[in-house]
Each structure stands twice: as C-alpha cells, then as structure tokens.
Short mmCIF file of C-alpha atoms in Angstrom, two decimals:
data_model
loop_
_atom_site.label_atom_id
_atom_site.label_comp_id
_atom_site.label_asym_id
_atom_site.label_seq_id
_atom_site.Cartn_x
_atom_site.Cartn_y
_atom_site.Cartn_z
CA MET O 244 -50.22 238.44 -34.66
CA ALA O 245 -47.07 236.66 -33.99
CA ALA O 246 -47.47 237.59 -30.14
CA LEU O 247 -50.83 235.75 -29.73
CA PRO O 248 -49.51 232.19 -29.70
CA VAL O 249 -46.87 233.22 -27.14
CA LEU O 250 -49.96 235.04 -25.13
CA VAL O 251 -51.87 231.66 -25.18
CA LEU O 252 -48.88 229.79 -24.14
CA VAL O 253 -48.46 231.94 -21.05
CA LEU O 254 -51.88 231.59 -20.33
CA LEU O 255 -51.93 228.03 -20.24
CA LEU O 256 -48.67 227.93 -18.21
CA ALA O 257 -50.43 230.04 -15.72
CA CYS O 258 -53.36 228.10 -15.27
CA GLY O 259 -51.44 224.93 -15.07
CA GLY O 260 -52.46 223.46 -18.63
CA PRO O 261 -55.55 221.45 -19.72
CA ARG O 262 -54.66 218.73 -17.32
CA ALA O 263 -54.62 221.11 -14.23
CA ALA O 264 -58.05 222.61 -15.44
CA GLY O 265 -59.52 219.12 -15.83
CA GLN O 266 -58.42 218.16 -12.39
CA LYS O 267 -59.67 221.20 -10.88
CA ARG O 268 -63.17 220.89 -12.56
CA LYS O 269 -63.01 217.12 -11.41
CA GLU O 270 -62.48 218.26 -7.78
CA MET O 271 -65.24 220.96 -8.06
CA VAL O 272 -67.77 218.25 -9.32
CA LEU O 273 -66.75 215.71 -6.64
CA SER O 274 -67.18 218.45 -4.07
CA GLU O 275 -70.60 219.18 -5.34
CA LYS O 276 -71.70 215.50 -4.94
CA VAL O 277 -70.19 215.21 -1.49
CA SER O 278 -72.13 218.45 -0.57
CA GLN O 279 -75.31 217.28 -1.99
CA LEU O 280 -75.07 213.64 -0.22
CA MET O 281 -74.35 215.25 3.21
CA GLU O 282 -77.19 217.74 2.93
CA TRP O 283 -79.61 214.75 1.97
CA THR O 284 -78.22 212.59 4.56
CA SER O 285 -78.61 215.36 7.46
CA LYS O 286 -82.65 215.25 6.66
CA ARG O 287 -82.95 211.62 6.08
CA SER O 288 -80.39 208.69 6.80
CA VAL O 289 -81.49 206.69 3.79
CA ILE O 290 -81.45 208.69 0.87
CA ARG O 291 -84.16 207.92 -1.81
CA MET O 292 -83.01 207.83 -5.29
CA ASN O 293 -84.41 207.67 -8.96
CA GLY O 294 -82.71 206.81 -12.01
CA ASP O 295 -80.95 210.21 -12.47
CA LYS O 296 -79.84 210.77 -8.93
CA PHE O 297 -78.41 207.05 -9.12
CA ARG O 298 -76.52 207.61 -12.33
CA ARG O 299 -75.30 210.76 -11.47
CA LEU O 300 -74.12 210.41 -7.71
CA VAL O 301 -73.55 206.52 -7.67
CA LYS O 302 -72.42 205.21 -11.29
CA ALA O 303 -70.90 208.49 -12.69
CA PRO O 304 -67.25 209.18 -11.64
CA PRO O 305 -65.69 211.13 -9.82
CA ARG O 306 -66.33 209.48 -6.51
CA ASN O 307 -64.43 209.09 -3.29
CA TYR O 308 -67.03 207.76 -1.34
CA SER O 309 -69.07 204.37 -1.04
CA VAL O 310 -72.62 204.05 -1.44
CA ILE O 311 -74.56 201.13 0.20
CA VAL O 312 -77.98 200.88 -2.00
CA MET O 313 -80.91 198.90 -1.18
CA PHE O 314 -83.00 197.88 -4.17
CA THR O 315 -86.45 197.09 -2.90
CA ALA O 316 -90.32 197.23 -3.75
CA LEU O 317 -92.28 199.04 -0.99
CA GLN O 318 -95.44 200.12 -2.67
CA PRO O 319 -98.51 198.26 -1.10
CA HIS O 320 -99.59 196.85 -4.36
CA ARG O 321 -95.96 195.10 -4.81
CA GLN O 322 -97.04 193.10 -1.56
CA CYS O 323 -93.43 192.48 -0.64
CA VAL O 324 -93.59 191.74 2.89
CA VAL O 325 -89.71 190.75 2.79
CA CYS O 326 -88.97 194.32 1.48
CA LYS O 327 -90.72 196.14 4.29
CA GLN O 328 -88.93 193.93 6.98
CA ALA O 329 -85.59 194.39 5.15
CA ASP O 330 -86.41 198.27 5.00
CA GLU O 331 -86.99 198.73 8.78
CA GLU O 332 -83.33 196.84 9.71
CA TYR O 333 -81.69 199.18 6.98
CA GLN O 334 -83.14 202.30 8.51
CA ILE O 335 -81.53 200.90 11.86
CA LEU O 336 -78.37 200.45 10.22
CA ALA O 337 -78.42 203.72 8.66
CA ASN O 338 -79.53 205.87 11.52
CA SER O 339 -76.90 204.09 13.73
CA TRP O 340 -74.28 205.58 11.31
CA ARG O 341 -76.01 208.83 10.69
CA TYR O 342 -76.08 209.65 14.55
CA SER O 343 -72.40 207.90 15.33
CA SER O 344 -69.74 210.13 16.53
CA ALA O 345 -67.77 208.50 13.75
CA PHE O 346 -70.02 209.62 11.04
CA THR O 347 -67.88 210.76 8.00
CA ASN O 348 -68.51 211.31 4.57
CA LYS O 349 -66.76 208.18 3.37
CA ILE O 350 -69.94 206.06 3.17
CA PHE O 351 -73.66 206.87 2.22
CA PHE O 352 -76.98 204.92 2.55
CA ALA O 353 -79.20 204.96 -0.33
CA MET O 354 -82.30 203.16 -1.51
CA VAL O 355 -83.92 202.80 -4.95
CA ASP O 356 -87.51 201.64 -4.96
CA PHE O 357 -88.70 199.86 -8.15
CA ASP O 358 -91.68 202.14 -8.62
CA GLU O 359 -89.29 205.20 -8.81
CA GLY O 360 -86.33 203.76 -10.69
CA SER O 361 -87.51 200.77 -12.60
CA ASP O 362 -84.78 201.79 -15.45
CA VAL O 363 -81.95 201.28 -12.64
CA PHE O 364 -83.24 197.73 -12.18
CA GLN O 365 -83.13 197.32 -15.94
CA MET O 366 -79.57 198.77 -16.17
CA LEU O 367 -78.23 196.41 -13.60
CA ASN O 368 -80.30 193.32 -14.76
CA MET O 369 -81.85 193.08 -11.45
CA ASN O 370 -85.23 190.85 -10.77
CA SER O 371 -85.53 190.44 -7.26
CA ALA O 372 -85.93 192.64 -4.23
CA PRO O 373 -84.79 193.45 -1.61
CA THR O 374 -81.00 193.41 -3.07
CA PHE O 375 -78.13 195.12 -1.42
CA ILE O 376 -74.96 196.26 -3.17
CA ASN O 377 -72.14 198.18 -2.13
CA PHE O 378 -70.85 200.74 -4.94
CA PRO O 379 -67.04 201.20 -3.77
CA ALA O 380 -65.40 204.37 -3.99
CA LYS O 381 -63.00 203.07 -6.69
CA GLY O 382 -63.96 200.70 -9.62
CA LYS O 383 -67.22 198.81 -10.05
CA PRO O 384 -68.98 196.41 -7.61
CA LYS O 385 -67.46 193.13 -7.27
CA ARG O 386 -69.17 189.92 -6.38
CA GLY O 387 -68.37 190.08 -2.86
CA ASP O 388 -70.30 193.49 -3.02
CA THR O 389 -73.63 192.01 -3.41
CA TYR O 390 -74.95 191.00 -0.09
CA GLU O 391 -75.99 187.44 0.32
CA LEU O 392 -79.59 187.85 1.77
CA GLN O 393 -80.61 184.29 1.68
CA VAL O 394 -77.54 183.06 3.71
CA ARG O 395 -77.26 185.84 6.08
CA GLY O 396 -80.42 187.34 6.66
CA PHE O 397 -81.30 191.15 6.72
CA ALA O 398 -80.67 191.84 10.58
CA ALA O 399 -79.00 195.22 10.90
CA GLU O 400 -76.11 193.70 12.66
CA GLN O 401 -75.38 191.23 10.01
CA LEU O 402 -75.57 194.11 7.50
CA ALA O 403 -73.19 196.18 9.58
CA ARG O 404 -70.80 193.18 9.40
CA TRP O 405 -70.82 193.06 5.63
CA VAL O 406 -70.37 196.82 5.44
CA ALA O 407 -67.30 196.71 7.71
CA ASP O 408 -66.01 194.10 5.37
CA ARG O 409 -66.38 195.82 2.18
CA THR O 410 -65.69 199.31 3.21
CA ASP O 411 -63.61 199.01 6.64
CA VAL O 412 -66.33 201.12 8.20
CA ASN O 413 -67.23 199.76 11.52
CA ILE O 414 -70.80 200.52 12.57
CA ARG O 415 -72.16 200.11 16.08
CA VAL O 416 -75.80 199.09 15.76
CA ILE O 417 -77.99 200.96 18.11
CA ARG O 418 -81.89 199.67 18.19
CA PRO O 419 -84.65 201.67 19.68
CA PRO O 420 -85.65 200.41 22.94
CA ASN O 421 -87.87 197.45 22.99
CA TYR O 422 -90.12 196.88 26.06
CA ALA O 423 -91.66 193.70 24.68
CA GLY O 424 -89.04 191.63 26.59
CA PRO O 425 -89.40 193.24 30.16
CA LEU O 426 -93.27 193.53 29.92
CA MET O 427 -93.25 189.58 29.11
CA LEU O 428 -91.09 188.79 31.96
CA GLY O 429 -92.92 191.29 34.57
CA LEU O 430 -96.17 189.32 33.24
CA LEU O 431 -94.46 185.99 34.17
CA LEU O 432 -93.39 186.96 37.45
CA ALA O 433 -96.87 188.29 38.11
CA VAL O 434 -98.48 184.92 37.17
CA ILE O 435 -95.79 183.14 39.20
CA GLY O 436 -96.47 185.63 42.28
CA GLY O 437 -100.20 185.12 41.96
CA LEU O 438 -100.10 181.46 41.90
CA VAL O 439 -97.75 181.08 44.88
CA TYR O 440 -99.98 183.97 46.79
CA LEU O 441 -103.42 182.01 45.89
CA ARG O 442 -101.98 178.55 46.65
CA GLY O 443 -99.50 179.44 49.48
CA SER O 444 -100.59 176.90 51.77
CA ASN O 445 -100.32 174.23 49.16
CA LEU O 446 -97.11 174.31 46.83
CA ASP O 447 -97.01 170.64 45.76
CA PHE O 448 -97.82 172.00 42.22
CA LEU O 449 -94.14 172.98 42.28
CA TYR O 450 -93.10 169.56 42.42
CA ASN O 451 -95.14 168.19 39.69
CA LYS O 452 -92.68 166.19 37.40
CA THR O 453 -95.34 166.30 34.42
CA GLY O 454 -95.70 170.02 34.39
CA TRP O 455 -91.97 170.35 34.62
CA ALA O 456 -91.40 167.84 31.78
CA PHE O 457 -93.97 169.58 29.80
CA ALA O 458 -92.45 173.09 30.15
CA ALA O 459 -89.06 171.66 29.19
CA LEU O 460 -90.47 170.00 26.31
CA CYS O 461 -91.80 173.24 24.83
CA PHE O 462 -88.27 175.07 25.79
CA VAL O 463 -86.84 172.31 23.65
CA LEU O 464 -89.19 172.45 20.74
CA ALA O 465 -88.68 176.26 20.90
CA MET O 466 -84.94 176.14 20.45
CA THR O 467 -84.74 173.25 18.25
CA SER O 468 -87.12 174.71 15.71
CA GLY O 469 -84.83 177.42 14.84
CA GLN O 470 -86.06 180.38 16.90
CA MET O 471 -82.42 181.30 18.14
CA TRP O 472 -81.25 181.10 14.59
CA ASN O 473 -83.99 183.44 13.46
CA HIS O 474 -82.95 186.05 16.33
CA ILE O 475 -79.46 185.95 15.34
CA ARG O 476 -79.38 185.96 11.58
CA GLY O 477 -82.89 187.63 11.10
CA PRO O 478 -84.03 185.80 7.99
CA PRO O 479 -87.04 187.24 5.87
CA TYR O 480 -90.37 185.86 6.97
CA ALA O 481 -90.83 184.40 3.38
CA HIS O 482 -89.81 184.54 0.00
CA LYS O 483 -91.97 185.57 -3.09
CA ASN O 484 -90.83 184.92 -6.31
CA PRO O 485 -91.18 188.17 -8.50
CA HIS O 486 -91.70 186.52 -11.69
CA THR O 487 -94.30 183.76 -10.76
CA GLY O 488 -95.79 185.53 -7.56
CA GLN O 489 -95.48 181.96 -5.70
CA VAL O 490 -94.71 182.51 -1.96
CA ASN O 491 -92.07 179.92 -0.43
CA TYR O 492 -92.40 179.52 3.29
CA ILE O 493 -89.62 176.58 3.57
CA HIS O 494 -86.17 177.56 2.34
CA GLY O 495 -84.77 175.15 -0.50
CA SER O 496 -81.38 175.30 1.14
CA SER O 497 -80.01 173.36 4.05
CA GLN O 498 -77.91 176.41 4.95
CA ALA O 499 -80.82 178.59 5.61
CA GLN O 500 -84.32 178.98 6.61
CA PHE O 501 -87.57 181.38 6.65
CA VAL O 502 -89.33 182.69 9.82
CA ALA O 503 -92.14 181.18 8.46
CA GLU O 504 -90.53 177.88 8.33
CA THR O 505 -90.06 177.65 12.17
CA HIS O 506 -93.78 178.75 12.74
CA ILE O 507 -94.87 175.91 10.58
CA VAL O 508 -92.66 173.47 12.72
CA LEU O 509 -94.19 175.08 16.12
CA LEU O 510 -97.59 174.90 14.55
CA PHE O 511 -97.41 171.16 14.21
CA MET O 512 -95.46 171.09 17.71
CA SER O 513 -92.47 170.18 15.37
CA THR O 514 -91.83 166.87 13.74
CA ASP O 515 -89.60 165.80 16.93
CA GLY O 516 -92.41 166.72 19.13
CA GLY O 517 -94.94 164.62 17.15
CA VAL O 518 -92.59 161.47 16.95
CA THR O 519 -91.78 162.04 20.77
CA LEU O 520 -95.51 162.09 21.53
CA GLY O 521 -96.14 158.93 19.54
CA MET O 522 -93.41 157.25 21.44
CA VAL O 523 -94.76 158.47 24.83
CA LEU O 524 -98.11 156.89 23.88
CA LEU O 525 -96.60 153.86 22.70
CA HIS O 526 -94.78 153.39 26.10
CA GLU O 527 -97.88 154.15 28.09
CA ALA O 528 -99.85 151.57 26.08
CA ALA O 529 -97.20 148.82 26.89
CA THR O 530 -96.74 149.91 30.49
CA SER O 531 -100.01 151.35 31.84
CA ASP O 532 -102.68 149.53 33.88
CA MET O 533 -105.57 150.67 31.85
CA ASP O 534 -107.87 148.28 30.21
CA VAL O 535 -106.99 146.37 27.03
CA GLY O 536 -109.39 148.51 24.63
CA LYS O 537 -107.80 151.90 25.84
CA ARG O 538 -104.42 150.54 25.67
CA LYS O 539 -105.00 149.53 21.98
CA ILE O 540 -106.29 152.93 21.20
CA MET O 541 -103.25 154.69 22.45
CA CYS O 542 -100.97 152.11 20.54
CA ILE O 543 -102.68 152.95 17.34
CA ALA O 544 -102.56 156.60 18.02
CA GLY O 545 -98.71 156.37 18.92
CA ILE O 546 -98.00 154.41 15.81
CA GLY O 547 -99.94 156.90 13.36
CA LEU O 548 -98.06 159.68 15.02
CA VAL O 549 -94.76 158.21 14.78
CA VAL O 550 -95.17 157.35 11.05
CA PHE O 551 -97.04 160.68 10.12
CA PHE O 552 -94.35 163.18 11.70
CA PHE O 553 -91.63 160.81 10.58
CA SER O 554 -92.65 160.91 7.00
CA TRP O 555 -93.38 164.67 7.21
CA LEU O 556 -90.02 165.13 8.59
CA LEU O 557 -88.39 163.19 5.76
CA SER O 558 -90.48 165.39 3.32
CA VAL O 559 -89.02 168.52 4.51
CA PHE O 560 -85.54 167.31 4.72
CA ARG O 561 -85.74 166.19 1.01
CA SER O 562 -86.91 169.60 0.16
CA LYS O 563 -84.00 171.24 1.96
CA TYR O 564 -81.37 168.70 1.25
CA HIS O 565 -81.71 167.89 -2.44
CA GLY O 566 -80.52 164.75 -3.50
CA TYR O 567 -81.69 162.89 -0.36
CA PRO O 568 -82.75 159.44 -1.32
CA TYR O 569 -85.10 158.39 1.42
CA SER O 570 -88.72 159.20 1.60
CA PHE O 571 -91.80 157.40 3.44
CA LEU O 572 -95.62 158.03 2.56
CA MET O 573 -94.88 161.80 1.70
CA SER O 574 -92.33 162.69 -1.24
#
C-alpha cells in the first residue's frame, strides 16, 4: 500500500503532471475546432452558424484564429433589402479570401441569421442587422471590432480594409466579371456611329452648343448627386428601423448617405438643377425678344422653381445637419 503513492507520483511525472495533461487536451480541442472550420470553409466560403456552433467555435476558448461574423436577417419575411445587398458583398470578400493563394486558417468568415440564431442576437444585445463583428484570436471584441456600416458602407473593398486593420490579413478583392459597363459603352458608340452614318452629310448637330450644354449639365448633376460616392463607399440603398419598421431614404448624418438619397435627388433633377433651371428662365425672361406675356410666364415659372427647390434644399440640409437654423417654406 505504501508503494501506491509512489506509483501515482511516477505516473504523474511521466505524463508531465496535470498542467501538461490540460495543455494537451486544450491543443486537441483547438485542433478539432480548426479542422472543423477548415472543412466547412472548403465547402462554403461563409460558414452559416446557429447558436450552438457560435458558442462552441467563436465564443468558447481555446481559439488561435479570428472570425469575422455577419449578423443578418435574410429570410424573405424580414424584408431586409440592405441585408441582401450586404450579403452579396460579404460573399465576394469571403470568396476572395477562400480562393486566394495566401489563404490560411488565421481567419474565417461566418454568418448568423436571426431566424437561425436569435439567441445569439439576445446574448450580444444586438437589435439591428446587418452588423459585422470581428472576434479576435485573443480576448473579447473591442469597440473597433464592430464595423461602422453607416459610415463606411458595405462594399467588399471597404470590408477588406477593415479586416486588414483588425487582423493584419490583407485580402485582395476579386469581383466576378461585370459586362454591363462594356455593353453600355458599346451601345453608346453604336448610337454615335449610327448618327454619324445617317447624317454624314450634315454634322452641324455636333456643334450644337445647347446639346453639349445639356449633356454637360446632366454629367454635373450625376456627379454632384453622389453617384461617385456610392460607387466608392457602397452604402445601403435605404435603412429600415427594426423596431418601428420605418424605412429611411435620406441618411440623418452629414457624413453618409443612402443610394436612394441620390436617386431622389436625380428624380427631381437635383435641387441645384431646379435652381439652375429657374435662373435660366429668369435670364431668358429678361433678355429674350418674346412677347411680354410669355416673358411674364417664364419669369413666374423661374421664380417658382428657385423658391421651391431652394426651400427643398434647405429642408434636406436641415435633416442631415442637425442644428442648422435656417429654413424657408419647408421645415
């Protein structure tokens, strides 16, 4: 009986003691986690997770990998248009990483849908979607690990920059080929070629100042309405409040905008365009050789356009820049 403690001590020393056994078990659990994630990633770039998978593979230690998780609501009855648009960009980012030559098990991309993991939303006190969070390899997510969707937009390139900032993993975004641009360019060239062919004997229309001025004005309106900002930042089309269900088409901050916001501006030929058109009518009314009645109509129409669109411009500016004190007709 006296030899029994000695035998136990020898066995513990041979195995490296309780600490070594715990470390070995920890390494085995970590290896199983990584193997499972690599297997799922080989089948699908974005791993779909429910509550159990999230708690076991993302929240619970040990973990030596980062997980970028998109919390979303893709089911049709949720009517989250932004979620679908953000998901497309997220898939592009994940595929770019999955098929990159630099792909490693240092970072994984996952998704938690509200209808599949509502308990995860409750656990994280999350009440909006889509939301992107980086769960680092060590420690808990910090403030910077939550992606600023309203400021940056959800374009894959913007997400890639954020991922690089948080994980030091640089992902070169590769988009599927888009033939819309070349097709539109070919159509435009065909139209121009057709006009030149049909009117080859009379090319005076190319020297029409009014036509070129109208084309230039359309280009200016397209640029000033924010289309280039949308192309670079990739903002959501609109925002639906998950609590009230109200859809906002104009962003409430001067630092961001929605795609619908630029469409509204273009639909009304933009506030600047309306004011400009009013000023043109006023100028024509004052300098043209038309009869007095038509000039009065042009003058009234010009004043009306200037007043209406300038008032609308001030109201939109007040909604985006809180505290702006001035308004006219529209509040």
